[in-house]
Amino acid sequence: QKEVEQDPGPLSVPEGAIVSLNCTYSNSAFQYFMWYRQYSRKGPELLMYTYSSGNKEDGRFTAQVDKSSKYISLFIRDSQPSDSATYLCAMRLEGAQKLVFGQGTRLTINP
Amino acid sequence: KAGVTQTPRYLIKTRGQQVTLSCSPISGHRSVSWYQQTPGQGLQFLFEYFSETQRNKGNFPGRFSGRQFSNSRSEMNVSTLELGDSALYLCASSSQGWGPDTQYFGPGTRLTVL
Protein backbone atom coordinates (compact mmCIF):
# COMPACT_ATOMS: atom_id res chain seq x y z
CA GLN A 1 0.00 0.00 0.00
CA LYS A 2 1.31 3.44 -0.94
CA GLU A 3 1.87 6.02 1.80
CA VAL A 4 -0.19 8.56 -0.13
CA GLU A 5 -3.15 7.56 -2.27
CA GLN A 6 -4.60 9.83 -4.93
CA ASP A 7 -7.14 8.98 -7.62
CA PRO A 8 -5.27 9.45 -10.93
CA GLY A 9 -8.48 10.28 -12.82
CA PRO A 10 -8.70 11.54 -15.47
CA LEU A 11 -11.29 14.04 -14.29
CA SER A 12 -13.17 16.15 -16.82
CA VAL A 13 -15.55 18.94 -15.80
CA PRO A 14 -17.22 21.92 -17.54
CA GLU A 15 -15.88 25.42 -17.13
CA GLY A 16 -17.19 27.15 -14.02
CA ALA A 17 -17.67 23.92 -12.06
CA ILE A 18 -16.32 23.36 -8.56
CA VAL A 19 -13.57 20.76 -8.58
CA SER A 20 -12.72 18.58 -5.62
CA LEU A 21 -9.41 16.70 -5.49
CA ASN A 22 -8.49 14.39 -2.64
CA CYS A 23 -5.66 12.40 -1.10
CA THR A 24 -5.51 9.98 1.77
CA TYR A 25 -2.38 9.02 3.66
CA SER A 26 -1.35 6.33 6.07
CA ASN A 27 1.48 7.95 8.06
CA SER A 28 -0.01 10.01 10.88
CA ALA A 29 3.39 11.65 11.44
CA PHE A 30 3.09 13.77 8.28
CA GLN A 31 3.06 17.42 9.35
CA TYR A 32 3.20 19.50 6.18
CA PHE A 33 0.80 19.22 3.27
CA MET A 34 1.09 20.69 -0.20
CA TRP A 35 -0.71 20.82 -3.50
CA TYR A 36 1.30 21.25 -6.67
CA ARG A 37 0.04 21.86 -10.19
CA GLN A 38 1.99 20.45 -13.10
CA TYR A 39 1.40 21.39 -16.70
CA SER A 40 2.54 19.01 -19.41
CA ARG A 41 6.33 18.96 -19.83
CA LYS A 42 6.81 21.41 -16.94
CA GLY A 43 7.96 21.16 -13.34
CA PRO A 44 5.45 21.14 -10.46
CA GLU A 45 4.30 24.57 -9.29
CA LEU A 46 3.38 25.07 -5.63
CA LEU A 47 -0.28 26.02 -5.25
CA MET A 48 -1.14 25.59 -1.59
CA TYR A 49 0.78 24.76 1.58
CA THR A 50 -0.70 23.99 5.00
CA TYR A 51 0.61 22.54 8.23
CA SER A 52 -2.42 22.26 10.45
CA SER A 53 -5.88 20.80 10.27
CA GLY A 54 -8.50 23.12 8.85
CA ASN A 55 -9.02 25.20 5.74
CA LYS A 56 -6.76 27.60 3.90
CA GLU A 57 -8.07 29.77 1.10
CA ASP A 58 -6.17 31.55 -1.69
CA GLY A 59 -8.30 33.09 -4.40
CA ARG A 60 -10.24 30.33 -6.15
CA PHE A 61 -8.35 27.60 -4.30
CA THR A 62 -9.13 26.11 -0.87
CA ALA A 63 -6.97 23.48 0.78
CA GLN A 64 -8.45 21.38 3.54
CA VAL A 65 -6.60 19.10 5.95
CA ASP A 66 -8.22 16.59 8.29
CA LYS A 67 -5.44 14.96 10.28
CA SER A 68 -7.82 12.80 12.31
CA SER A 69 -9.06 11.17 9.11
CA LYS A 70 -5.69 11.41 7.31
CA TYR A 71 -7.37 13.11 4.41
CA ILE A 72 -6.57 16.26 2.45
CA SER A 73 -8.54 18.05 -0.24
CA LEU A 74 -8.15 20.81 -2.77
CA PHE A 75 -11.19 22.70 -4.02
CA ILE A 76 -11.12 24.85 -7.14
CA ARG A 77 -14.01 27.27 -7.58
CA ASP A 78 -15.09 28.79 -10.88
CA SER A 79 -12.77 26.44 -12.76
CA GLN A 80 -11.13 27.74 -15.94
CA PRO A 81 -9.68 25.94 -18.97
CA SER A 82 -6.28 27.22 -17.82
CA ASP A 83 -6.68 25.05 -14.68
CA SER A 84 -6.34 21.95 -16.89
CA ALA A 85 -3.24 20.21 -15.53
CA THR A 86 -2.14 17.39 -13.27
CA TYR A 87 -2.61 18.10 -9.57
CA LEU A 88 -0.25 16.45 -7.13
CA CYS A 89 -0.67 16.24 -3.39
CA ALA A 90 2.53 16.00 -1.36
CA MET A 91 3.39 15.76 2.29
CA ARG A 92 6.40 15.49 4.54
CA LEU A 93 7.52 14.84 8.06
CA GLU A 94 8.77 17.40 10.53
CA GLY A 95 12.52 17.81 10.15
CA ALA A 96 12.75 16.17 6.72
CA GLN A 97 12.75 17.62 3.23
CA LYS A 98 11.65 14.44 1.49
CA LEU A 99 8.28 15.00 -0.12
CA VAL A 100 6.01 11.99 -0.54
CA PHE A 101 3.70 12.49 -3.49
CA GLY A 102 0.38 11.10 -4.56
CA GLN A 103 0.11 9.71 -8.07
CA GLY A 104 -1.43 12.94 -9.37
CA THR A 105 -4.90 13.61 -10.78
CA ARG A 106 -5.16 14.71 -14.41
CA LEU A 107 -7.84 17.40 -14.64
CA THR A 108 -9.42 18.81 -17.79
CA ILE A 109 -11.73 21.83 -17.73
CA ASN A 110 -13.90 21.92 -20.85
CA PRO A 111 -14.92 25.36 -22.24
CA LYS B 1 14.13 36.33 -8.07
CA ALA B 2 15.02 33.83 -10.72
CA GLY B 3 13.56 30.39 -10.21
CA VAL B 4 15.26 27.02 -10.05
CA THR B 5 17.13 26.29 -13.26
CA GLN B 6 18.14 22.91 -14.60
CA THR B 7 20.45 22.01 -17.44
CA PRO B 8 20.27 20.44 -19.86
CA ARG B 9 16.54 20.33 -20.47
CA TYR B 10 16.69 17.24 -22.69
CA LEU B 11 19.18 14.42 -22.95
CA ILE B 12 19.37 11.25 -25.00
CA LYS B 13 21.83 8.58 -23.91
CA THR B 14 22.38 4.90 -24.60
CA ARG B 15 22.45 2.06 -22.12
CA GLY B 16 25.67 1.77 -20.19
CA GLN B 17 26.60 5.43 -20.50
CA GLN B 18 26.67 7.85 -17.63
CA VAL B 19 25.03 11.25 -17.33
CA THR B 20 25.40 14.38 -15.18
CA LEU B 21 22.51 16.76 -14.57
CA SER B 22 22.85 20.23 -13.10
CA CYS B 23 20.62 22.31 -10.86
CA SER B 24 20.95 25.93 -9.75
CA PRO B 25 18.68 26.75 -6.81
CA ILE B 26 16.87 29.99 -6.13
CA SER B 27 19.34 32.59 -4.90
CA GLY B 28 19.80 32.24 -1.14
CA HIS B 29 18.39 28.72 -0.96
CA ARG B 30 20.70 26.21 0.64
CA SER B 31 18.76 22.96 0.37
CA VAL B 32 18.49 21.09 -2.92
CA SER B 33 16.46 17.93 -3.43
CA TRP B 34 16.26 15.67 -6.46
CA TYR B 35 13.25 13.66 -7.64
CA GLN B 36 12.60 11.19 -10.43
CA GLN B 37 9.23 11.30 -12.18
CA THR B 38 7.97 8.42 -14.31
CA PRO B 39 4.45 7.56 -15.51
CA GLY B 40 4.45 4.31 -13.55
CA GLN B 41 6.00 5.35 -10.25
CA GLY B 42 5.15 9.03 -10.14
CA LEU B 43 7.45 11.40 -8.28
CA GLN B 44 10.03 9.70 -6.11
CA PHE B 45 12.63 11.27 -3.85
CA LEU B 46 16.25 10.62 -4.77
CA PHE B 47 18.28 12.66 -2.26
CA GLU B 48 18.67 16.00 -0.54
CA TYR B 49 21.74 18.14 -0.02
CA PHE B 50 22.27 20.95 2.44
CA SER B 51 25.54 22.85 2.87
CA GLU B 52 27.36 20.37 0.64
CA THR B 53 26.23 17.38 2.74
CA GLN B 54 23.76 14.70 1.77
CA ARG B 55 21.12 14.69 4.50
CA ASN B 56 18.59 12.24 3.13
CA LYS B 57 18.59 9.54 0.52
CA GLY B 58 15.72 7.74 -1.15
CA ASN B 59 15.49 4.11 -2.13
CA PHE B 60 17.53 4.16 -5.33
CA PRO B 61 20.57 2.09 -6.31
CA GLY B 62 24.09 3.38 -5.83
CA ARG B 63 24.30 4.24 -9.54
CA PHE B 64 22.49 7.43 -8.57
CA SER B 65 24.70 9.93 -6.81
CA GLY B 66 24.87 13.63 -6.28
CA ARG B 67 26.85 16.46 -4.84
CA GLN B 68 26.43 20.06 -3.86
CA PHE B 69 28.91 22.87 -4.26
CA SER B 70 29.69 25.75 -1.93
CA ASN B 71 27.43 28.06 -3.97
CA SER B 72 24.54 25.58 -3.39
CA ARG B 73 24.46 24.45 -7.01
CA SER B 74 23.96 20.72 -7.25
CA GLU B 75 24.67 17.95 -9.71
CA MET B 76 23.35 14.44 -9.91
CA ASN B 77 25.06 11.61 -11.72
CA VAL B 78 23.67 8.36 -13.03
CA SER B 79 26.20 5.75 -14.04
CA THR B 80 25.68 2.66 -16.18
CA LEU B 81 22.36 3.87 -17.52
CA GLU B 82 19.47 1.43 -17.87
CA LEU B 83 16.35 1.76 -20.01
CA GLY B 84 14.30 2.19 -16.83
CA ASP B 85 16.23 5.35 -15.97
CA SER B 86 14.29 7.21 -18.67
CA ALA B 87 12.40 9.83 -16.70
CA LEU B 88 11.94 13.48 -15.89
CA TYR B 89 14.49 14.45 -13.25
CA LEU B 90 13.37 17.33 -11.10
CA CYS B 91 15.35 19.50 -8.76
CA ALA B 92 13.72 21.47 -5.94
CA SER B 93 15.22 24.08 -3.67
CA SER B 94 14.22 25.48 -0.31
CA SER B 95 15.61 28.15 1.92
CA GLN B 96 16.82 26.37 5.04
CA GLY B 97 15.59 22.86 4.59
CA TRP B 98 13.67 22.53 7.84
CA GLY B 99 10.50 23.61 9.58
CA PRO B 100 7.68 24.89 7.39
CA ASP B 101 10.12 25.52 4.54
CA THR B 102 8.60 25.10 1.06
CA GLN B 103 10.22 23.50 -1.95
CA TYR B 104 10.20 25.09 -5.37
CA PHE B 105 10.76 22.94 -8.42
CA GLY B 106 12.71 23.55 -11.59
CA PRO B 107 11.46 22.64 -15.07
CA GLY B 108 13.24 19.29 -15.03
CA THR B 109 15.65 17.43 -17.29
CA ARG B 110 14.02 14.84 -19.51
CA LEU B 111 16.38 11.89 -19.90
CA THR B 112 15.76 9.28 -22.56
CA VAL B 113 17.85 6.10 -22.47
CA LEU B 114 17.97 4.11 -25.70
Tab-separated table of N, CA, C and O in Angstrom, chain A residues 4-63:
chain	number	residue	atom	x	y	z
A	4	VAL	N	0.757	7.529	0.272
A	4	VAL	CA	-0.194	8.559	-0.131
A	4	VAL	C	-0.977	8.041	-1.332
A	4	VAL	O	-0.385	7.653	-2.337
A	5	GLU	N	-2.285	8.036	-1.211
A	5	GLU	CA	-3.154	7.561	-2.274
A	5	GLU	C	-3.917	8.727	-2.887
A	5	GLU	O	-4.496	9.547	-2.178
A	6	GLN	N	-3.900	8.769	-4.214
A	6	GLN	CA	-4.600	9.828	-4.932
A	6	GLN	C	-5.200	9.228	-6.186
A	6	GLN	O	-4.517	8.495	-6.914
A	7	ASP	N	-6.460	9.498	-6.437
A	7	ASP	CA	-7.136	8.976	-7.617
A	7	ASP	C	-6.527	9.639	-8.849
A	7	ASP	O	-6.558	10.863	-8.973
A	8	PRO	N	-5.950	8.852	-9.779
A	8	PRO	CA	-5.274	9.450	-10.931
A	8	PRO	C	-6.210	10.044	-11.979
A	8	PRO	O	-5.760	10.732	-12.887
A	9	GLY	N	-7.524	9.785	-11.837
A	9	GLY	CA	-8.477	10.281	-12.816
A	9	GLY	C	-8.367	9.492	-14.108
A	9	GLY	O	-8.124	8.288	-14.061
A	10	PRO	N	-8.571	10.088	-15.273
A	10	PRO	CA	-8.705	11.536	-15.473
A	10	PRO	C	-10.072	12.067	-15.041
A	10	PRO	O	-11.040	11.334	-14.984
A	11	LEU	N	-10.091	13.352	-14.723
A	11	LEU	CA	-11.287	14.038	-14.288
A	11	LEU	C	-11.576	15.148	-15.291
A	11	LEU	O	-10.700	15.952	-15.586
A	12	SER	N	-12.790	15.163	-15.816
A	12	SER	CA	-13.165	16.152	-16.820
A	12	SER	C	-14.432	16.852	-16.364
A	12	SER	O	-15.439	16.181	-16.076
A	13	VAL	N	-14.397	18.182	-16.277
A	13	VAL	CA	-15.550	18.939	-15.800
A	13	VAL	C	-15.768	20.155	-16.704
A	13	VAL	O	-14.827	20.607	-17.372
A	14	PRO	N	-16.979	20.713	-16.724
A	14	PRO	CA	-17.220	21.916	-17.538
A	14	PRO	C	-16.680	23.162	-16.855
A	14	PRO	O	-16.563	23.217	-15.627
A	15	GLU	N	-16.351	24.145	-17.648
A	15	GLU	CA	-15.876	25.424	-17.134
A	15	GLU	C	-16.870	26.003	-16.138
A	15	GLU	O	-18.087	25.932	-16.335
A	16	GLY	N	-16.338	26.548	-15.044
A	16	GLY	CA	-17.187	27.149	-14.024
A	16	GLY	C	-17.566	26.199	-12.910
A	16	GLY	O	-18.077	26.635	-11.873
A	17	ALA	N	-17.317	24.916	-13.077
A	17	ALA	CA	-17.669	23.925	-12.057
A	17	ALA	C	-16.732	24.029	-10.860
A	17	ALA	O	-15.616	24.551	-10.949
A	18	ILE	N	-17.188	23.498	-9.731
A	18	ILE	CA	-16.325	23.361	-8.556
A	18	ILE	C	-15.659	21.987	-8.646
A	18	ILE	O	-16.325	20.975	-8.832
A	19	VAL	N	-14.335	22.000	-8.490
A	19	VAL	CA	-13.572	20.764	-8.585
A	19	VAL	C	-13.090	20.371	-7.191
A	19	VAL	O	-12.643	21.217	-6.411
A	20	SER	N	-13.191	19.097	-6.891
A	20	SER	CA	-12.717	18.577	-5.620
A	20	SER	C	-11.684	17.488	-5.878
A	20	SER	O	-11.965	16.518	-6.579
A	21	LEU	N	-10.490	17.670	-5.346
A	21	LEU	CA	-9.406	16.701	-5.492
A	21	LEU	C	-9.009	16.226	-4.100
A	21	LEU	O	-8.975	17.028	-3.160
A	22	ASN	N	-8.705	14.939	-3.969
A	22	ASN	CA	-8.490	14.388	-2.636
A	22	ASN	C	-7.300	13.459	-2.573
A	22	ASN	O	-6.930	12.832	-3.569
A	23	CYS	N	-6.724	13.373	-1.383
A	23	CYS	CA	-5.662	12.400	-1.099
A	23	CYS	C	-5.874	11.841	0.290
A	23	CYS	O	-6.310	12.567	1.194
A	24	THR	N	-5.544	10.576	0.445
A	24	THR	CA	-5.509	9.979	1.774
A	24	THR	C	-4.082	9.524	2.043
A	24	THR	O	-3.309	9.265	1.111
A	25	TYR	N	-3.732	9.435	3.309
A	25	TYR	CA	-2.385	9.018	3.657
A	25	TYR	C	-2.418	8.092	4.857
A	25	TYR	O	-3.384	8.069	5.623
A	26	SER	N	-1.355	7.337	5.002
A	26	SER	CA	-1.345	6.332	6.070
A	26	SER	C	-0.449	6.718	7.242
A	26	SER	O	-0.649	6.224	8.351
A	27	ASN	N	0.522	7.601	7.016
A	27	ASN	CA	1.475	7.950	8.060
A	27	ASN	C	0.978	9.164	8.848
A	27	ASN	O	1.023	10.293	8.364
A	28	SER	N	0.551	8.930	10.066
A	28	SER	CA	-0.008	10.014	10.876
A	28	SER	C	1.051	11.030	11.307
A	28	SER	O	0.727	12.069	11.861
A	29	ALA	N	2.316	10.723	11.059
A	29	ALA	CA	3.394	11.646	11.436
A	29	ALA	C	3.597	12.764	10.416
A	29	ALA	O	4.335	13.711	10.683
A	30	PHE	N	2.961	12.686	9.261
A	30	PHE	CA	3.092	13.773	8.285
A	30	PHE	C	2.598	15.068	8.912
A	30	PHE	O	1.546	15.114	9.539
A	31	GLN	N	3.384	16.134	8.721
A	31	GLN	CA	3.062	17.416	9.351
A	31	GLN	C	2.759	18.525	8.344
A	31	GLN	O	2.073	19.481	8.665
A	32	TYR	N	3.334	18.420	7.153
A	32	TYR	CA	3.205	19.498	6.175
A	32	TYR	C	2.560	18.951	4.918
A	32	TYR	O	2.941	17.882	4.435
A	33	PHE	N	1.614	19.705	4.376
A	33	PHE	CA	0.796	19.221	3.270
A	33	PHE	C	0.778	20.263	2.151
A	33	PHE	O	0.581	21.453	2.411
A	34	MET	N	0.994	19.802	0.932
A	34	MET	CA	1.089	20.695	-0.196
A	34	MET	C	0.271	20.196	-1.370
A	34	MET	O	0.033	18.984	-1.492
A	35	TRP	N	-0.138	21.123	-2.192
A	35	TRP	CA	-0.708	20.817	-3.500
A	35	TRP	C	0.145	21.510	-4.552
A	35	TRP	O	0.429	22.704	-4.450
A	36	TYR	N	0.552	20.727	-5.534
A	36	TYR	CA	1.302	21.246	-6.670
A	36	TYR	C	0.466	21.055	-7.935
A	36	TYR	O	-0.287	20.107	-8.058
A	37	ARG	N	0.664	21.965	-8.872
A	37	ARG	CA	0.044	21.861	-10.187
A	37	ARG	C	1.163	21.664	-11.188
A	37	ARG	O	2.181	22.349	-11.144
A	38	GLN	N	0.968	20.730	-12.100
A	38	GLN	CA	1.994	20.453	-13.102
A	38	GLN	C	1.356	20.447	-14.488
A	38	GLN	O	0.509	19.601	-14.787
A	39	TYR	N	1.809	21.379	-15.303
A	39	TYR	CA	1.397	21.385	-16.702
A	39	TYR	C	2.296	20.424	-17.472
A	39	TYR	O	3.417	20.111	-17.044
A	40	SER	N	1.810	19.987	-18.620
A	40	SER	CA	2.538	19.010	-19.412
A	40	SER	C	3.939	19.516	-19.736
A	40	SER	O	4.120	20.664	-20.153
A	41	ARG	N	4.928	18.667	-19.504
A	41	ARG	CA	6.326	18.962	-19.832
A	41	ARG	C	6.914	20.107	-18.997
A	41	ARG	O	7.885	20.726	-19.397
A	42	LYS	N	6.295	20.376	-17.830
A	42	LYS	CA	6.809	21.414	-16.939
A	42	LYS	C	7.076	20.822	-15.555
A	42	LYS	O	6.643	19.712	-15.255
A	43	GLY	N	7.773	21.577	-14.709
A	43	GLY	CA	7.965	21.163	-13.337
A	43	GLY	C	6.749	21.498	-12.493
A	43	GLY	O	5.945	22.364	-12.861
A	44	PRO	N	6.562	20.835	-11.349
A	44	PRO	CA	5.448	21.140	-10.457
A	44	PRO	C	5.545	22.559	-9.899
A	44	PRO	O	6.626	23.018	-9.555
A	45	GLU	N	4.395	23.203	-9.806
A	45	GLU	CA	4.298	24.566	-9.294
A	45	GLU	C	3.506	24.523	-7.991
A	45	GLU	O	2.402	23.973	-7.957
A	46	LEU	N	4.066	25.097	-6.927
A	46	LEU	CA	3.384	25.073	-5.634
A	46	LEU	C	2.125	25.930	-5.669
A	46	LEU	O	2.165	27.099	-6.022
A	47	LEU	N	0.998	25.310	-5.282
A	47	LEU	CA	-0.283	26.019	-5.250
A	47	LEU	C	-0.679	26.383	-3.822
A	47	LEU	O	-1.042	27.521	-3.540
A	48	MET	N	-0.670	25.392	-2.951
A	48	MET	CA	-1.145	25.592	-1.586
A	48	MET	C	-0.236	24.829	-0.635
A	48	MET	O	0.273	23.761	-0.974
A	49	TYR	N	-0.107	25.359	0.582
A	49	TYR	CA	0.779	24.761	1.576
A	49	TYR	C	0.151	24.973	2.952
A	49	TYR	O	-0.133	26.098	3.330
A	50	THR	N	-0.105	23.886	3.667
A	50	THR	CA	-0.700	23.990	4.996
A	50	THR	C	0.041	23.069	5.956
A	50	THR	O	0.651	22.073	5.543
A	51	TYR	N	-0.017	23.409	7.246
A	51	TYR	CA	0.614	22.538	8.232
A	51	TYR	C	-0.237	22.375	9.486
A	51	TYR	O	0.263	22.084	10.558
A	52	SER	N	-1.534	22.559	9.338
A	52	SER	CA	-2.423	22.265	10.450
A	52	SER	C	-3.768	21.839	9.890
A	52	SER	O	-4.076	22.107	8.722
A	53	SER	N	-4.539	21.187	10.709
A	53	SER	CA	-5.885	20.802	10.269
A	53	SER	C	-6.731	22.059	10.074
A	53	SER	O	-6.535	23.066	10.752
A	54	GLY	N	-7.638	21.974	9.111
A	54	GLY	CA	-8.505	23.115	8.848
A	54	GLY	C	-8.432	23.518	7.400
A	54	GLY	O	-7.928	22.780	6.564
A	55	ASN	N	-8.952	24.693	7.113
A	55	ASN	CA	-9.018	25.201	5.741
A	55	ASN	C	-8.065	26.361	5.537
A	55	ASN	O	-7.827	27.154	6.446
A	56	LYS	N	-7.556	26.452	4.306
A	56	LYS	CA	-6.756	27.603	3.895
A	56	LYS	C	-7.222	28.015	2.514
A	56	LYS	O	-7.310	27.168	1.621
A	57	GLU	N	-7.511	29.289	2.360
A	57	GLU	CA	-8.066	29.769	1.100
A	57	GLU	C	-7.093	30.730	0.430
A	57	GLU	O	-6.446	31.559	1.079
A	58	ASP	N	-6.988	30.623	-0.903
A	58	ASP	CA	-6.169	31.545	-1.686
A	58	ASP	C	-6.855	31.730	-3.031
A	58	ASP	O	-6.752	30.873	-3.909
A	59	GLY	N	-7.582	32.828	-3.157
A	59	GLY	CA	-8.300	33.085	-4.405
A	59	GLY	C	-9.356	32.021	-4.660
A	59	GLY	O	-10.213	31.768	-3.813
A	60	ARG	N	-9.266	31.381	-5.797
A	60	ARG	CA	-10.244	30.333	-6.150
A	60	ARG	C	-9.918	28.975	-5.534
A	60	ARG	O	-10.669	28.021	-5.715
A	61	PHE	N	-8.811	28.886	-4.834
A	61	PHE	CA	-8.354	27.603	-4.298
A	61	PHE	C	-8.545	27.536	-2.775
A	61	PHE	O	-8.264	28.504	-2.071
A	62	THR	N	-9.023	26.379	-2.306
A	62	THR	CA	-9.131	26.113	-0.874
A	62	THR	C	-8.515	24.757	-0.589
A	62	THR	O	-8.877	23.762	-1.225
A	63	ALA	N	-7.579	24.740	0.342
A	63	ALA	CA	-6.972	23.482	0.780
A	63	ALA	C	-7.563	23.125	2.138
A	63	ALA	O	-7.730	23.983	2.998
